[in-house]
Amino acid sequence: MKPLTLALVQFQPKFRDIDGNLNRIQNLTDGIDADIFLLPELATTGYFFLSREESAEVAEPADGSTVRFFKDMARQRGAIVIAGFAEQEDDRIYNSCITIVPERDEPSLYRKTHLFYKERDCFDAGDGRFFVIDDPHRNIRIGPMICYDWRFPEVSRILALKGADLIVCPSDLVTDLWRVAMPGRAVENKVYVAVANRIGTEERNGEKLTFTGRSAIFGLNGEELASAGREEETVVLAQ
């Protein structure tokens, strides 16, 4: 079986501009040939919400227009698509990521377990049910986590024990410490690890968050297979 090509999409989402962000994703990935596309955390909305009221204004159900966009993307490209978005279910708001296998009708939905900083004021925590998506068509098993989940080694271990070949981590990271830890997660668990981080700065009420980019794919022994720069919008590919 031929090696799979993984594409990390690194860009700067515009805060609360879902249509603009989806258009940017479309343009960045146009013409890219890959088996798996991984996008950042909250890729369609931007990150720096200050309240539940703000996040609720852009949150969507798991069968809404944003997920339909990613379903279409997966089917048109014949590729797995993994993307972060703000999800609403009844009165709950989640920082979620969707994994879409084009041959399947139902996507897999993971809700972030470990909320970071002001996310606690804006989102509900997931229930900690970590799982692996088994895709026999591509002969790969994928375990999703989101951003700050990386800080807890138990998450990667659970995914590895459930049979993951590849751990994917849509992220909006503001430090570089993960660049030390995530290669270690690959070594400890003998899995590939892929982190799609965003770039840019968001400022709210005089406070700035600057996202550090450097999206990367690590091999089974922790070696860096491919990475992006700190400030560039790009699609990074690795087999």
Short mmCIF file of N, CA, C and O in Angstrom, two decimals, residues 9-61:
data_model
loop_
_atom_site.label_atom_id
_atom_site.label_comp_id
_atom_site.label_asym_id
_atom_site.label_seq_id
_atom_site.Cartn_x
_atom_site.Cartn_y
_atom_site.Cartn_z
N VAL A 9 -2.75 22.45 7.42
CA VAL A 9 -3.16 23.76 6.91
C VAL A 9 -2.94 24.80 8.01
O VAL A 9 -3.64 24.80 9.02
N GLN A 10 -1.95 25.66 7.82
CA GLN A 10 -1.63 26.71 8.80
C GLN A 10 -2.04 28.06 8.21
O GLN A 10 -1.59 28.44 7.13
N PHE A 11 -2.90 28.78 8.94
CA PHE A 11 -3.33 30.09 8.46
C PHE A 11 -3.81 30.94 9.63
O PHE A 11 -3.76 30.52 10.78
N GLN A 12 -4.27 32.15 9.33
CA GLN A 12 -4.75 33.09 10.34
C GLN A 12 -6.26 33.27 10.18
O GLN A 12 -6.72 34.06 9.35
N PRO A 13 -7.05 32.55 10.96
CA PRO A 13 -8.50 32.77 10.88
C PRO A 13 -8.86 34.18 11.33
O PRO A 13 -8.24 34.74 12.24
N LYS A 14 -9.87 34.75 10.68
CA LYS A 14 -10.38 36.05 11.10
C LYS A 14 -11.47 35.84 12.15
O LYS A 14 -12.34 35.00 11.98
N PHE A 15 -11.38 36.62 13.21
CA PHE A 15 -12.28 36.44 14.34
C PHE A 15 -13.73 36.64 13.92
O PHE A 15 -14.09 37.67 13.33
N ARG A 16 -14.56 35.61 14.17
CA ARG A 16 -16.01 35.64 13.95
C ARG A 16 -16.41 35.79 12.47
O ARG A 16 -17.53 36.17 12.17
N ASP A 17 -15.51 35.44 11.57
CA ASP A 17 -15.80 35.54 10.14
C ASP A 17 -15.83 34.13 9.53
O ASP A 17 -14.88 33.71 8.87
N ILE A 18 -16.90 33.40 9.74
CA ILE A 18 -16.96 32.00 9.32
C ILE A 18 -16.86 31.89 7.80
O ILE A 18 -16.05 31.10 7.28
N ASP A 19 -17.64 32.67 7.07
CA ASP A 19 -17.62 32.56 5.61
C ASP A 19 -16.24 32.90 5.05
O ASP A 19 -15.73 32.21 4.15
N GLY A 20 -15.63 33.96 5.57
CA GLY A 20 -14.30 34.34 5.11
C GLY A 20 -13.27 33.27 5.40
O GLY A 20 -12.38 33.00 4.57
N ASN A 21 -13.36 32.64 6.57
CA ASN A 21 -12.41 31.59 6.93
C ASN A 21 -12.59 30.35 6.06
O ASN A 21 -11.61 29.71 5.66
N LEU A 22 -13.82 29.99 5.78
CA LEU A 22 -14.05 28.84 4.90
C LEU A 22 -13.52 29.12 3.50
O LEU A 22 -12.94 28.23 2.86
N ASN A 23 -13.70 30.33 3.02
CA ASN A 23 -13.15 30.69 1.71
C ASN A 23 -11.62 30.61 1.72
O ASN A 23 -11.01 30.17 0.74
N ARG A 24 -11.01 31.05 2.83
CA ARG A 24 -9.55 31.00 2.92
C ARG A 24 -9.07 29.55 2.92
O ARG A 24 -8.07 29.22 2.28
N ILE A 25 -9.76 28.68 3.64
CA ILE A 25 -9.41 27.26 3.66
C ILE A 25 -9.53 26.67 2.25
O ILE A 25 -8.66 25.93 1.79
N GLN A 26 -10.61 27.03 1.56
CA GLN A 26 -10.81 26.55 0.19
C GLN A 26 -9.64 26.97 -0.70
O GLN A 26 -9.10 26.16 -1.47
N ASN A 27 -9.26 28.24 -0.61
CA ASN A 27 -8.19 28.75 -1.47
C ASN A 27 -6.83 28.14 -1.13
O ASN A 27 -6.04 27.82 -2.03
N LEU A 28 -6.56 27.98 0.16
CA LEU A 28 -5.27 27.42 0.56
C LEU A 28 -5.10 25.97 0.14
O LEU A 28 -3.99 25.54 -0.19
N THR A 29 -6.18 25.23 0.16
CA THR A 29 -6.09 23.79 -0.13
C THR A 29 -6.38 23.45 -1.57
O THR A 29 -6.23 22.30 -1.98
N ASP A 30 -6.78 24.44 -2.36
CA ASP A 30 -7.10 24.18 -3.77
C ASP A 30 -5.88 23.62 -4.49
O ASP A 30 -4.79 24.20 -4.45
N GLY A 31 -6.05 22.49 -5.14
CA GLY A 31 -4.97 21.87 -5.89
C GLY A 31 -4.01 21.03 -5.08
O GLY A 31 -3.08 20.43 -5.63
N ILE A 32 -4.21 20.96 -3.76
CA ILE A 32 -3.35 20.14 -2.90
C ILE A 32 -3.82 18.69 -2.96
O ILE A 32 -4.99 18.40 -2.72
N ASP A 33 -2.91 17.78 -3.24
CA ASP A 33 -3.22 16.35 -3.30
C ASP A 33 -2.75 15.70 -2.01
O ASP A 33 -1.55 15.59 -1.77
N ALA A 34 -3.70 15.30 -1.18
CA ALA A 34 -3.36 14.67 0.10
C ALA A 34 -4.44 13.67 0.48
O ALA A 34 -5.58 13.75 -0.01
N ASP A 35 -4.09 12.75 1.37
CA ASP A 35 -5.05 11.76 1.87
C ASP A 35 -5.73 12.22 3.14
O ASP A 35 -6.82 11.77 3.47
N ILE A 36 -5.07 13.12 3.88
CA ILE A 36 -5.59 13.63 5.15
C ILE A 36 -5.29 15.13 5.20
O ILE A 36 -4.15 15.55 4.98
N PHE A 37 -6.32 15.94 5.50
CA PHE A 37 -6.14 17.38 5.73
C PHE A 37 -6.44 17.67 7.20
O PHE A 37 -7.50 17.30 7.71
N LEU A 38 -5.50 18.34 7.87
CA LEU A 38 -5.66 18.71 9.27
C LEU A 38 -5.61 20.22 9.40
O LEU A 38 -4.63 20.85 8.97
N LEU A 39 -6.66 20.80 9.99
CA LEU A 39 -6.76 22.25 10.18
C LEU A 39 -6.66 22.60 11.66
O LEU A 39 -6.80 21.74 12.53
N PRO A 40 -6.47 23.90 11.98
CA PRO A 40 -6.31 24.31 13.38
C PRO A 40 -7.59 24.19 14.20
O PRO A 40 -8.68 23.95 13.70
N GLU A 41 -7.43 24.41 15.48
CA GLU A 41 -8.52 24.55 16.44
C GLU A 41 -9.35 25.79 16.08
O GLU A 41 -8.80 26.83 15.66
N LEU A 42 -10.68 25.70 16.24
CA LEU A 42 -11.57 26.83 15.97
C LEU A 42 -11.20 27.54 14.66
O LEU A 42 -11.17 28.76 14.57
N ALA A 43 -10.94 26.71 13.65
CA ALA A 43 -10.44 27.22 12.37
C ALA A 43 -11.42 28.13 11.66
O ALA A 43 -11.02 28.96 10.84
N THR A 44 -12.71 28.01 11.97
CA THR A 44 -13.71 28.77 11.24
C THR A 44 -14.15 30.04 11.95
O THR A 44 -14.83 30.88 11.35
N THR A 45 -13.77 30.22 13.21
CA THR A 45 -14.30 31.34 14.00
C THR A 45 -13.24 32.26 14.59
O THR A 45 -13.57 33.35 15.06
N GLY A 46 -11.98 31.85 14.62
CA GLY A 46 -11.03 32.53 15.47
C GLY A 46 -11.17 32.07 16.90
O GLY A 46 -12.06 31.27 17.24
N TYR A 47 -10.31 32.58 17.77
CA TYR A 47 -10.14 31.95 19.08
C TYR A 47 -10.58 32.78 20.29
O TYR A 47 -11.23 32.26 21.19
N PHE A 48 -10.24 34.07 20.37
CA PHE A 48 -10.19 34.77 21.65
C PHE A 48 -11.57 35.29 22.06
O PHE A 48 -11.82 36.50 22.13
N PHE A 49 -12.47 34.36 22.38
CA PHE A 49 -13.77 34.72 22.93
C PHE A 49 -13.61 35.08 24.41
O PHE A 49 -12.72 34.57 25.10
N LEU A 50 -14.52 35.92 24.90
CA LEU A 50 -14.45 36.36 26.29
C LEU A 50 -15.63 35.89 27.12
O LEU A 50 -15.61 36.02 28.35
N SER A 51 -16.67 35.36 26.48
CA SER A 51 -17.86 34.95 27.22
C SER A 51 -18.61 33.87 26.44
O SER A 51 -18.40 33.70 25.24
N ARG A 52 -19.51 33.18 27.13
CA ARG A 52 -20.37 32.20 26.47
C ARG A 52 -21.29 32.86 25.46
O ARG A 52 -21.62 32.27 24.43
N GLU A 53 -21.70 34.09 25.76
CA GLU A 53 -22.57 34.80 24.84
C GLU A 53 -21.88 35.00 23.49
O GLU A 53 -22.48 34.84 22.42
N GLU A 54 -20.60 35.34 23.54
CA GLU A 54 -19.84 35.53 22.31
C GLU A 54 -19.66 34.23 21.53
O GLU A 54 -19.90 34.18 20.32
N SER A 55 -19.24 33.17 22.22
CA SER A 55 -19.03 31.91 21.52
C SER A 55 -20.35 31.34 20.99
O SER A 55 -20.39 30.74 19.91
N ALA A 56 -21.44 31.56 21.73
CA ALA A 56 -22.74 31.05 21.29
C ALA A 56 -23.21 31.71 20.00
O ALA A 56 -23.93 31.09 19.20
N GLU A 57 -22.78 32.94 19.76
CA GLU A 57 -23.22 33.66 18.56
C GLU A 57 -22.69 33.02 17.28
O GLU A 57 -23.29 33.19 16.21
N VAL A 58 -21.57 32.31 17.36
CA VAL A 58 -20.98 31.71 16.15
C VAL A 58 -20.97 30.18 16.20
O VAL A 58 -20.55 29.53 15.24
N ALA A 59 -21.41 29.60 17.31
CA ALA A 59 -21.42 28.14 17.42
C ALA A 59 -22.50 27.55 16.53
O ALA A 59 -23.56 28.16 16.33
N GLU A 60 -22.25 26.35 16.02
CA GLU A 60 -23.17 25.69 15.10
C GLU A 60 -23.38 24.24 15.52
O GLU A 60 -22.49 23.63 16.13
N PRO A 61 -24.52 23.67 15.18
CA PRO A 61 -24.71 22.24 15.44
C PRO A 61 -23.81 21.39 14.55
O PRO A 61 -23.29 21.87 13.53
#
